[in-house]
Coordinates of C-alpha atoms (C1' of nucleotides) in Angstrom, one line a residue:
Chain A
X1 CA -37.2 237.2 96.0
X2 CA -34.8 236.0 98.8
X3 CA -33.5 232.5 99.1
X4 CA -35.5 231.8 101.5
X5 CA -39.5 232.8 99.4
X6 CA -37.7 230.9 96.8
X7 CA -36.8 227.9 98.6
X8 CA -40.6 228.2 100.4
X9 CA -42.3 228.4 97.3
X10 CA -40.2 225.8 95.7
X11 CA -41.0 223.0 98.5
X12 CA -43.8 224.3 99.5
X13 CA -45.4 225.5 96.5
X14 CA -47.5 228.6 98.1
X15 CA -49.7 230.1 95.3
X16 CA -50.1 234.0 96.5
X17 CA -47.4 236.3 96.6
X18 CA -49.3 238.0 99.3
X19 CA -48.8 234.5 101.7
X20 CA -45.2 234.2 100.6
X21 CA -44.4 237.6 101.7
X22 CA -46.4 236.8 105.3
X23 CA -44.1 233.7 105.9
X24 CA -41.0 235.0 105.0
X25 CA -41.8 238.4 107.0
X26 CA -41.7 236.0 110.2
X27 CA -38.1 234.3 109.3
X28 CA -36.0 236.8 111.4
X29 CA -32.4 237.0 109.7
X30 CA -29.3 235.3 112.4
X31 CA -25.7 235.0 112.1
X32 CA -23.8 231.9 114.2
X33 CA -20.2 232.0 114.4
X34 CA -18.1 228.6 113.6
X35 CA -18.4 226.6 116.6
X36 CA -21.4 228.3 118.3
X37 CA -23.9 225.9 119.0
X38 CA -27.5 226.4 117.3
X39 CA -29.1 224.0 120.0
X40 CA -28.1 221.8 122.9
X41 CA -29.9 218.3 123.7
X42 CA -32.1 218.5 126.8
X43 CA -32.9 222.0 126.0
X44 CA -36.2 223.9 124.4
X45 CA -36.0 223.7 120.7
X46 CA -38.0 226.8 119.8
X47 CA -36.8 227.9 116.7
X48 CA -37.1 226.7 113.1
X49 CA -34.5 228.3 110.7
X50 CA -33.3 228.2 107.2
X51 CA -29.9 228.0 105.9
X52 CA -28.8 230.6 103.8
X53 CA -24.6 230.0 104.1
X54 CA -23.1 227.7 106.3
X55 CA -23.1 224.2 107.7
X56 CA -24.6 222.9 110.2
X57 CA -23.7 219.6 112.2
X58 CA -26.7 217.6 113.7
X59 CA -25.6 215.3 116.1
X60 CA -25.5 213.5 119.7
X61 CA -22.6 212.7 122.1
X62 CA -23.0 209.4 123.7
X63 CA -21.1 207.8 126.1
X64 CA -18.3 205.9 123.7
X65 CA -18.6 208.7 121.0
X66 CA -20.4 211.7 119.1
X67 CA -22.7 210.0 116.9
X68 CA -23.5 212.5 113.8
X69 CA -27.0 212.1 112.5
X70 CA -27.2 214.9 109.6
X71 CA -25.5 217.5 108.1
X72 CA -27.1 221.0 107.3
X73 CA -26.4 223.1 104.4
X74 CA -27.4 226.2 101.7
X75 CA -30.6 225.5 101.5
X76 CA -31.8 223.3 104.4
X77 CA -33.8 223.8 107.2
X78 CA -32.8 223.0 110.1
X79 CA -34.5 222.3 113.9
X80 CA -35.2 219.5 116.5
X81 CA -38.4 218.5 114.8
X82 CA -39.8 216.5 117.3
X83 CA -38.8 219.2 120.4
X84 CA -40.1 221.8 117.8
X85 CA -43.1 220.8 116.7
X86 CA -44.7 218.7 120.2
X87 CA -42.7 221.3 122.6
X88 CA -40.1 218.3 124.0
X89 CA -36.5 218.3 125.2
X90 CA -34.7 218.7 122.2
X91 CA -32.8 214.9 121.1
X92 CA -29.8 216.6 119.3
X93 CA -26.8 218.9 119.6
X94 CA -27.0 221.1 116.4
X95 CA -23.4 223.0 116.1
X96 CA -22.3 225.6 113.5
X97 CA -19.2 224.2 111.2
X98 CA -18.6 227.2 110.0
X99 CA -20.2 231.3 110.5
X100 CA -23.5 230.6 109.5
X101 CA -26.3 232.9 108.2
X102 CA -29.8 231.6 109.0
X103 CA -33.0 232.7 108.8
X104 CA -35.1 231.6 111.8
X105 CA -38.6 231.7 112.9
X106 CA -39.4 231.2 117.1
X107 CA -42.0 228.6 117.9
X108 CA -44.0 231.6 118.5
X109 CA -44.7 233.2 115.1
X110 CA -44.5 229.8 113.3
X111 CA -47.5 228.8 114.9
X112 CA -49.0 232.1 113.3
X113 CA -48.1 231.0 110.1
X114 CA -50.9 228.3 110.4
X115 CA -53.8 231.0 110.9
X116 CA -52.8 233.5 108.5
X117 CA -52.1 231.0 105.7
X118 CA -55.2 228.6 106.1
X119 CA -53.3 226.1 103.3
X120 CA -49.9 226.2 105.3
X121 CA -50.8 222.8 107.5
X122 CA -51.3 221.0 104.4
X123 CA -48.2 222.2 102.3
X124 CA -46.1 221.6 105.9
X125 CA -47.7 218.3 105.9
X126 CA -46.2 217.0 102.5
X127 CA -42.8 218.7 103.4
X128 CA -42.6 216.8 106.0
X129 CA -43.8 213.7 104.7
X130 CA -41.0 214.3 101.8
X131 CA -38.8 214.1 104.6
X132 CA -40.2 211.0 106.0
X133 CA -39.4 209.2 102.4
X134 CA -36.5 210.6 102.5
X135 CA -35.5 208.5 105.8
X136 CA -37.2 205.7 104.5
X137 CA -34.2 205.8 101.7
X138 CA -31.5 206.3 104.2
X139 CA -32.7 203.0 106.4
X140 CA -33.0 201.0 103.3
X141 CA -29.4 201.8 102.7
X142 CA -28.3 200.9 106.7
X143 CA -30.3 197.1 105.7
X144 CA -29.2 196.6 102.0
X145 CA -25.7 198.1 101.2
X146 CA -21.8 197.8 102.6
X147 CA -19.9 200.6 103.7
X148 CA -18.3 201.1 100.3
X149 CA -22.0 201.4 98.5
X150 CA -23.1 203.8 101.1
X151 CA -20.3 205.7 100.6
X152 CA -20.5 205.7 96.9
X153 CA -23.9 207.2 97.1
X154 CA -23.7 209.9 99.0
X155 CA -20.9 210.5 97.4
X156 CA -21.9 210.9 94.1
X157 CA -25.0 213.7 95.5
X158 CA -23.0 215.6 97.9
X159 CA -19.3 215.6 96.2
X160 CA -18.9 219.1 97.3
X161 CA -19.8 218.3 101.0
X162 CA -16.0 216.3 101.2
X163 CA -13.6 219.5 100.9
X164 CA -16.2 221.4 102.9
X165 CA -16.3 219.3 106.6
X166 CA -14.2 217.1 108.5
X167 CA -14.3 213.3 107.1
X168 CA -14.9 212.0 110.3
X169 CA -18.5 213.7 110.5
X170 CA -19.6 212.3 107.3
X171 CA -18.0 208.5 107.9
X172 CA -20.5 209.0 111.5
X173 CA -23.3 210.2 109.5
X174 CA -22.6 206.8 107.0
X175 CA -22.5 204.6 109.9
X176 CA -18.6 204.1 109.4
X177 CA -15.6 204.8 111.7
X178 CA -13.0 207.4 109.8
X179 CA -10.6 204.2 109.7
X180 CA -13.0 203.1 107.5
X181 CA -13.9 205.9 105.6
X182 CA -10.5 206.7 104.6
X183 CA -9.6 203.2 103.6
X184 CA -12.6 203.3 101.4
X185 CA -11.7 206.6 99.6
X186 CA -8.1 205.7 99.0
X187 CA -9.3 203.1 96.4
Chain M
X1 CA -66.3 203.1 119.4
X2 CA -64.3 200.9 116.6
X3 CA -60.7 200.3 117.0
X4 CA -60.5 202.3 114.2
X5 CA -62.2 205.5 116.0
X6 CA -60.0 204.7 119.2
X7 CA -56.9 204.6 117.6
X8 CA -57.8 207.8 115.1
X9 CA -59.2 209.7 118.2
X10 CA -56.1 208.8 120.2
X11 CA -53.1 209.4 117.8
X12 CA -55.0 212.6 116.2
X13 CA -56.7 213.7 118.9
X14 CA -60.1 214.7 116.6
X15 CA -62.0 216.5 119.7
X16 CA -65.6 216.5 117.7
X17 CA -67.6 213.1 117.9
X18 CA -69.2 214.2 114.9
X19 CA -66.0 214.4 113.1
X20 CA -64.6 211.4 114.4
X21 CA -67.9 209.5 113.1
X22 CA -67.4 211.1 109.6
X23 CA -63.6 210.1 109.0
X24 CA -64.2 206.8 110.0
X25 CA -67.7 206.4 107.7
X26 CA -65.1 207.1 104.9
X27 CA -63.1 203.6 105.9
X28 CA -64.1 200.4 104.6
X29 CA -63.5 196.8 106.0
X30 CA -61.4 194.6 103.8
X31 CA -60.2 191.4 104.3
X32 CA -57.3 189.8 102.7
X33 CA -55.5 186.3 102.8
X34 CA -52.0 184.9 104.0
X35 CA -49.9 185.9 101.0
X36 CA -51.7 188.3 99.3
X37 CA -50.5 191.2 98.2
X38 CA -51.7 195.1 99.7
X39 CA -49.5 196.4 97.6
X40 CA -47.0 196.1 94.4
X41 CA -43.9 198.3 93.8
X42 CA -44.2 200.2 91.0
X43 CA -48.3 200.1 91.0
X44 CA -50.5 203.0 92.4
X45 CA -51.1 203.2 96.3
X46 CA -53.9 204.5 96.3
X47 CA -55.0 203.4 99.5
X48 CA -54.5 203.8 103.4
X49 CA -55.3 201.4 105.6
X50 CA -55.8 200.4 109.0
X51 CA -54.7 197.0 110.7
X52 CA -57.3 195.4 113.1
X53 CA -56.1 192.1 112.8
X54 CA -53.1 190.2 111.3
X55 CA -49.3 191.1 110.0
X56 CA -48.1 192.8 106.9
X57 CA -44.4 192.9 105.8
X58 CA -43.4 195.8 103.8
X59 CA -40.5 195.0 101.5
X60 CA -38.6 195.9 98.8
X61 CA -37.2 192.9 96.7
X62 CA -33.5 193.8 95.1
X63 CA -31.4 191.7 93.1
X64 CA -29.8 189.4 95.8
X65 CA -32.5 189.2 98.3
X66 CA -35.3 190.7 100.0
X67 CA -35.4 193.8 102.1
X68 CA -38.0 194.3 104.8
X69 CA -38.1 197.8 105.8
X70 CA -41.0 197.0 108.4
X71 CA -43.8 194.9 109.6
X72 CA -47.3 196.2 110.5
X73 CA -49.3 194.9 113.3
X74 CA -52.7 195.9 114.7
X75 CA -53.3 199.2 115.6
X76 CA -50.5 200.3 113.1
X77 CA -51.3 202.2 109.5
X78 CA -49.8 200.5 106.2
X79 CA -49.3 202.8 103.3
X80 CA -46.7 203.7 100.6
X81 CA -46.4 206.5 102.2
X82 CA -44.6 208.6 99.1
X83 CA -47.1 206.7 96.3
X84 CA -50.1 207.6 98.7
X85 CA -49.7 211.0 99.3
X86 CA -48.1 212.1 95.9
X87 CA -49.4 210.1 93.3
X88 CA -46.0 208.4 92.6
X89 CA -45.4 204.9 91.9
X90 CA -45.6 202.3 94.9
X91 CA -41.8 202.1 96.7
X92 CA -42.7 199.2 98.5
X93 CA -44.4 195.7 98.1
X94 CA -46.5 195.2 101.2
X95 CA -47.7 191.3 101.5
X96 CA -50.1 189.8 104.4
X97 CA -48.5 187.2 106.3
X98 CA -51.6 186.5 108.2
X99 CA -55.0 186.8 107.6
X100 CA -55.7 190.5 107.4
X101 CA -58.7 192.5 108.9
X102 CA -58.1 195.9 107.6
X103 CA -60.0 199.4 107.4
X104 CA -59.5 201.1 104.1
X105 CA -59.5 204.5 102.7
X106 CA -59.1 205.2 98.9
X107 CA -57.5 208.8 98.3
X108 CA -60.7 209.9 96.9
X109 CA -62.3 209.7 100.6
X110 CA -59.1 210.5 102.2
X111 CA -59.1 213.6 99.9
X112 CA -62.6 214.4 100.9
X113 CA -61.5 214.3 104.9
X114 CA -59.3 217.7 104.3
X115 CA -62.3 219.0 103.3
X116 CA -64.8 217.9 106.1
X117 CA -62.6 218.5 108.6
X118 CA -60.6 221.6 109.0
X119 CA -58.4 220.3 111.4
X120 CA -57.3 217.2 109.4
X121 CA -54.3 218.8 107.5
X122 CA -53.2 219.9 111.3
X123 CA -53.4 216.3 112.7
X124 CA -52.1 214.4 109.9
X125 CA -49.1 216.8 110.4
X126 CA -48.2 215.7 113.8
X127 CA -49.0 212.5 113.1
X128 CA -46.3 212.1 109.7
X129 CA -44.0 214.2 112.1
X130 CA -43.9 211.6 115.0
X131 CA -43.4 208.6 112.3
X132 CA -40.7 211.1 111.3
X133 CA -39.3 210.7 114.7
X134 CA -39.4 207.5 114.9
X135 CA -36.9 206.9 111.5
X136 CA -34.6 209.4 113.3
X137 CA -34.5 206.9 116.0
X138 CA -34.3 204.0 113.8
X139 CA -31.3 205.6 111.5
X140 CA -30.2 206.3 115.1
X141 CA -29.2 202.7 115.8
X142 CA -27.7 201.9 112.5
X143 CA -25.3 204.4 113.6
X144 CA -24.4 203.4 117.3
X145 CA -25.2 200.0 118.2
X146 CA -24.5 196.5 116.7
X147 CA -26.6 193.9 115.1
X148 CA -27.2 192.7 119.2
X149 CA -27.9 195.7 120.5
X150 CA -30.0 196.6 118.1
X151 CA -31.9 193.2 118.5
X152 CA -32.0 193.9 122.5
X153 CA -33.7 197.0 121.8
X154 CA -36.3 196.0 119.2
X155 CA -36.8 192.2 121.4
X156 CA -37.7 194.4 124.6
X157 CA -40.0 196.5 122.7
X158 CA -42.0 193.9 120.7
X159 CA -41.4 190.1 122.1
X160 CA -44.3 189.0 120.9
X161 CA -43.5 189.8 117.0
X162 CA -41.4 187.0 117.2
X163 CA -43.4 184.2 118.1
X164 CA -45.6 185.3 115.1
X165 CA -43.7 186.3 111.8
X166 CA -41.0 184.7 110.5
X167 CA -37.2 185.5 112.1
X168 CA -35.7 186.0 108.5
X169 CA -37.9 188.9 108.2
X170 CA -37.0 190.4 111.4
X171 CA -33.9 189.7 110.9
X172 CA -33.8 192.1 107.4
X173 CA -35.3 194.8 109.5
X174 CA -33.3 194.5 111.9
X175 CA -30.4 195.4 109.2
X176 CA -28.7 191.5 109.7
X177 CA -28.6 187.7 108.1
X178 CA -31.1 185.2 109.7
X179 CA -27.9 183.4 111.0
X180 CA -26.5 186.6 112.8
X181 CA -29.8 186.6 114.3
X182 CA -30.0 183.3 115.0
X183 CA -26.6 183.1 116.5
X184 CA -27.4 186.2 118.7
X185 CA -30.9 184.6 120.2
X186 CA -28.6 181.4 121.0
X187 CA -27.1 183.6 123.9
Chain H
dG1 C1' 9.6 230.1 112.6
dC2 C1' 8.2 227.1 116.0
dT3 C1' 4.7 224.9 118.5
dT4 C1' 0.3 223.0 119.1
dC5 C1' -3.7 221.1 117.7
dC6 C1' -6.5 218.7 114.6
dA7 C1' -7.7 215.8 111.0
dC8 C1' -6.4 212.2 108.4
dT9 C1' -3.8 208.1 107.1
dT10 C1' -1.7 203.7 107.6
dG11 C1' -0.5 199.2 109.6
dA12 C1' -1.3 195.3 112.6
dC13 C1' -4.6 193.0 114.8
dA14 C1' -9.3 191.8 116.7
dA15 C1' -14.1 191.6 116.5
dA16 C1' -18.3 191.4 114.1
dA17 C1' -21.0 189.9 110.7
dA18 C1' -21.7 187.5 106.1
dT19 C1' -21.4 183.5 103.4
dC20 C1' -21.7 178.8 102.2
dA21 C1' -23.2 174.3 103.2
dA22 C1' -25.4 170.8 105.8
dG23 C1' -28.8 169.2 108.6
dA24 C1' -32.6 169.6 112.1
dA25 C1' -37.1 171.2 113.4
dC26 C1' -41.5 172.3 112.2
dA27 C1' -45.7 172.9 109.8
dT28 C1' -48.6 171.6 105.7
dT29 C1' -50.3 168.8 102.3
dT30 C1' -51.4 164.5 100.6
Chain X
dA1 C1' -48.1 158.4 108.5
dA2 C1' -45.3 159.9 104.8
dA3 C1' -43.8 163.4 101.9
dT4 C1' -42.9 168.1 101.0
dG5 C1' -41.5 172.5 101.8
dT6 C1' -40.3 176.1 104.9
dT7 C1' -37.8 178.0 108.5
dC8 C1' -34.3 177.8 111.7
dT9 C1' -29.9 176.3 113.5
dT10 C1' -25.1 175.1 113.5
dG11 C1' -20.3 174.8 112.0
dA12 C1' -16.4 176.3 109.2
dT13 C1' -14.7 179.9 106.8
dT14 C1' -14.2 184.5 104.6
dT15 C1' -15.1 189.2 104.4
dT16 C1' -16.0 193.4 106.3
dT17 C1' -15.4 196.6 109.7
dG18 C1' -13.7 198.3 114.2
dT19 C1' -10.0 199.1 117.4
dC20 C1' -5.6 200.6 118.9
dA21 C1' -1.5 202.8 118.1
dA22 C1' 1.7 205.4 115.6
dG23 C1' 2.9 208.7 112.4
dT24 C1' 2.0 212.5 108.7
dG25 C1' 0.4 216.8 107.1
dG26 C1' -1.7 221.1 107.4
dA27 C1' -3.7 225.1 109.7
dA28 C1' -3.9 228.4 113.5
dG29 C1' -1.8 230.6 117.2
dC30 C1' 2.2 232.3 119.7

DNA sequence: GCTTCCACTTGACAAAAATCAAGAACATTT
DNA sequence: AAATGTTCTTGATTTTTGTCAAGTGGAAGC
């Protein structure tokens, strides 16, 4: 079983081996170089891929600065979900941190996946809505806690993220300037 | 048609009258006073509902104070997401803070709606993806924008909120004190 | 090995927002 | 109308965080 049936059947909990093998069948594999750019904002965001090695940056440059809204790693998926799934502009800038191994389905043969695999709607449907609570959590934090308790957080569920990308991505991605960040970890 | 059936037909585009009449039969009108409680944290949410008339606040109450992570108007669905859809206990405490007109569904009729209608799963999954969207956006500003640009944004987008619930409350959701908010409205 | 480029740190200062406390405005009840 | 209880405002102050600027350290390229 690849990472990528185990991570399906994990989150999404698919019962046949038969429909496993269908899905991950259509998750072509796709190798990004550090740097290279998954997906630009504005553009079509057509493809849905899994993480395998790598990271990923998810972010968007604004006027004043580059404001970095998630970071993607071993074991994530990763897409513009809103230009994926309703066919829109995509709203981020999604750049390799390091070569990357993905694999990735096209808009195309995902939309397959809902005909040959009558439960897959449903089990997409609570993946996604594990992902809504999941932002529900990260708000709460933005309304309830201080830099410092933010910090301490995520720090304490993604230590091994720190020695793995620059600071300054993950003080944008806590709402904090790198000033800040750094004053907070030298305590 | 019911504001119920408009606002089901519109959001989840259900093409079949027939299956538009059948997801609404399984919704029950419910009424509930200023100060009730829809919901507890920590209790079952076992129910979705829709607003037809009146404001609910959806909180979560900490040691220090009070968090409001949203406020539901007309037209809008209130659920504990999470509790509703996997059986988990309530994350939120939702509290009327009006009279409420509401349509109800208990998960043993939502259940059944997978069932009567194929499409439903489908639906529901664009639906939970555009509320996904929306929290992107909403992290989005904690991120980039102070406490008054954030208020500019949410003001020009529902003015008329805040001649109707309490600023505090706002104020919380809007990830600031009621005297920041205050202070900014001044201007 | 030297240069160049980043990323990070540090200090001084400014701005933003929170806290604390008092009082005003408003609605609700009696 | 008086009393009560919220909610909102305002001022003074503190804390938190951001900004600007300079400097350090390490990694990659020449």
């Amino acid at each position: 079983m690849t990472a990528l049936e185990q991570y399906v059947s994990s989150y999404f909990g698919v019962a046949e081996a038969a429909e496993l093998a269908v899905i991950s069948s259509l998750f072509k594999p796709e190798t990004i170089k550090k740097g290279d750019y998954f997906l630009l904002t504005g553009k079509a965001s057509d493809r849905l891929s899994f993480v395998q090695t790598g990271i990923l940056r998810i972010f968007l440059a604004t006027e004043n600065k580059e404001v970095t809204q998630w970071i993607s790693t071993k074991g994530y998926f990763v897409t513009d979900l809103s230009g994926f799934i309703f066919e829109k502009p995509a709203r981020w800038t999604i750049q390799a941190l390091t070569d990357t191994d993905l694999f990735t389905i096209k808009r195309e043969d995902y939309k397959r996946i809902g005909v040959l695999v009558p439960k897959w709607h449903e089990l997409e449907k609570l993946f996604i809505a594990s992902c809504f609570t999941t932002l529900e959590d990260r708000i709460f934090t933005h309304l309830s806690m201080t830099a410092e308790e933010r910090y301490e957080l995520f720090f304490e569920h993604n230590k091994s993220l720190f020695n793995q990308v620059p600071l300054q991505y993950i003080a944008s991605m806590l709402g904090m300037t790198p000033e800040t960040l750094s004053r907070i970890r030298k305590k």
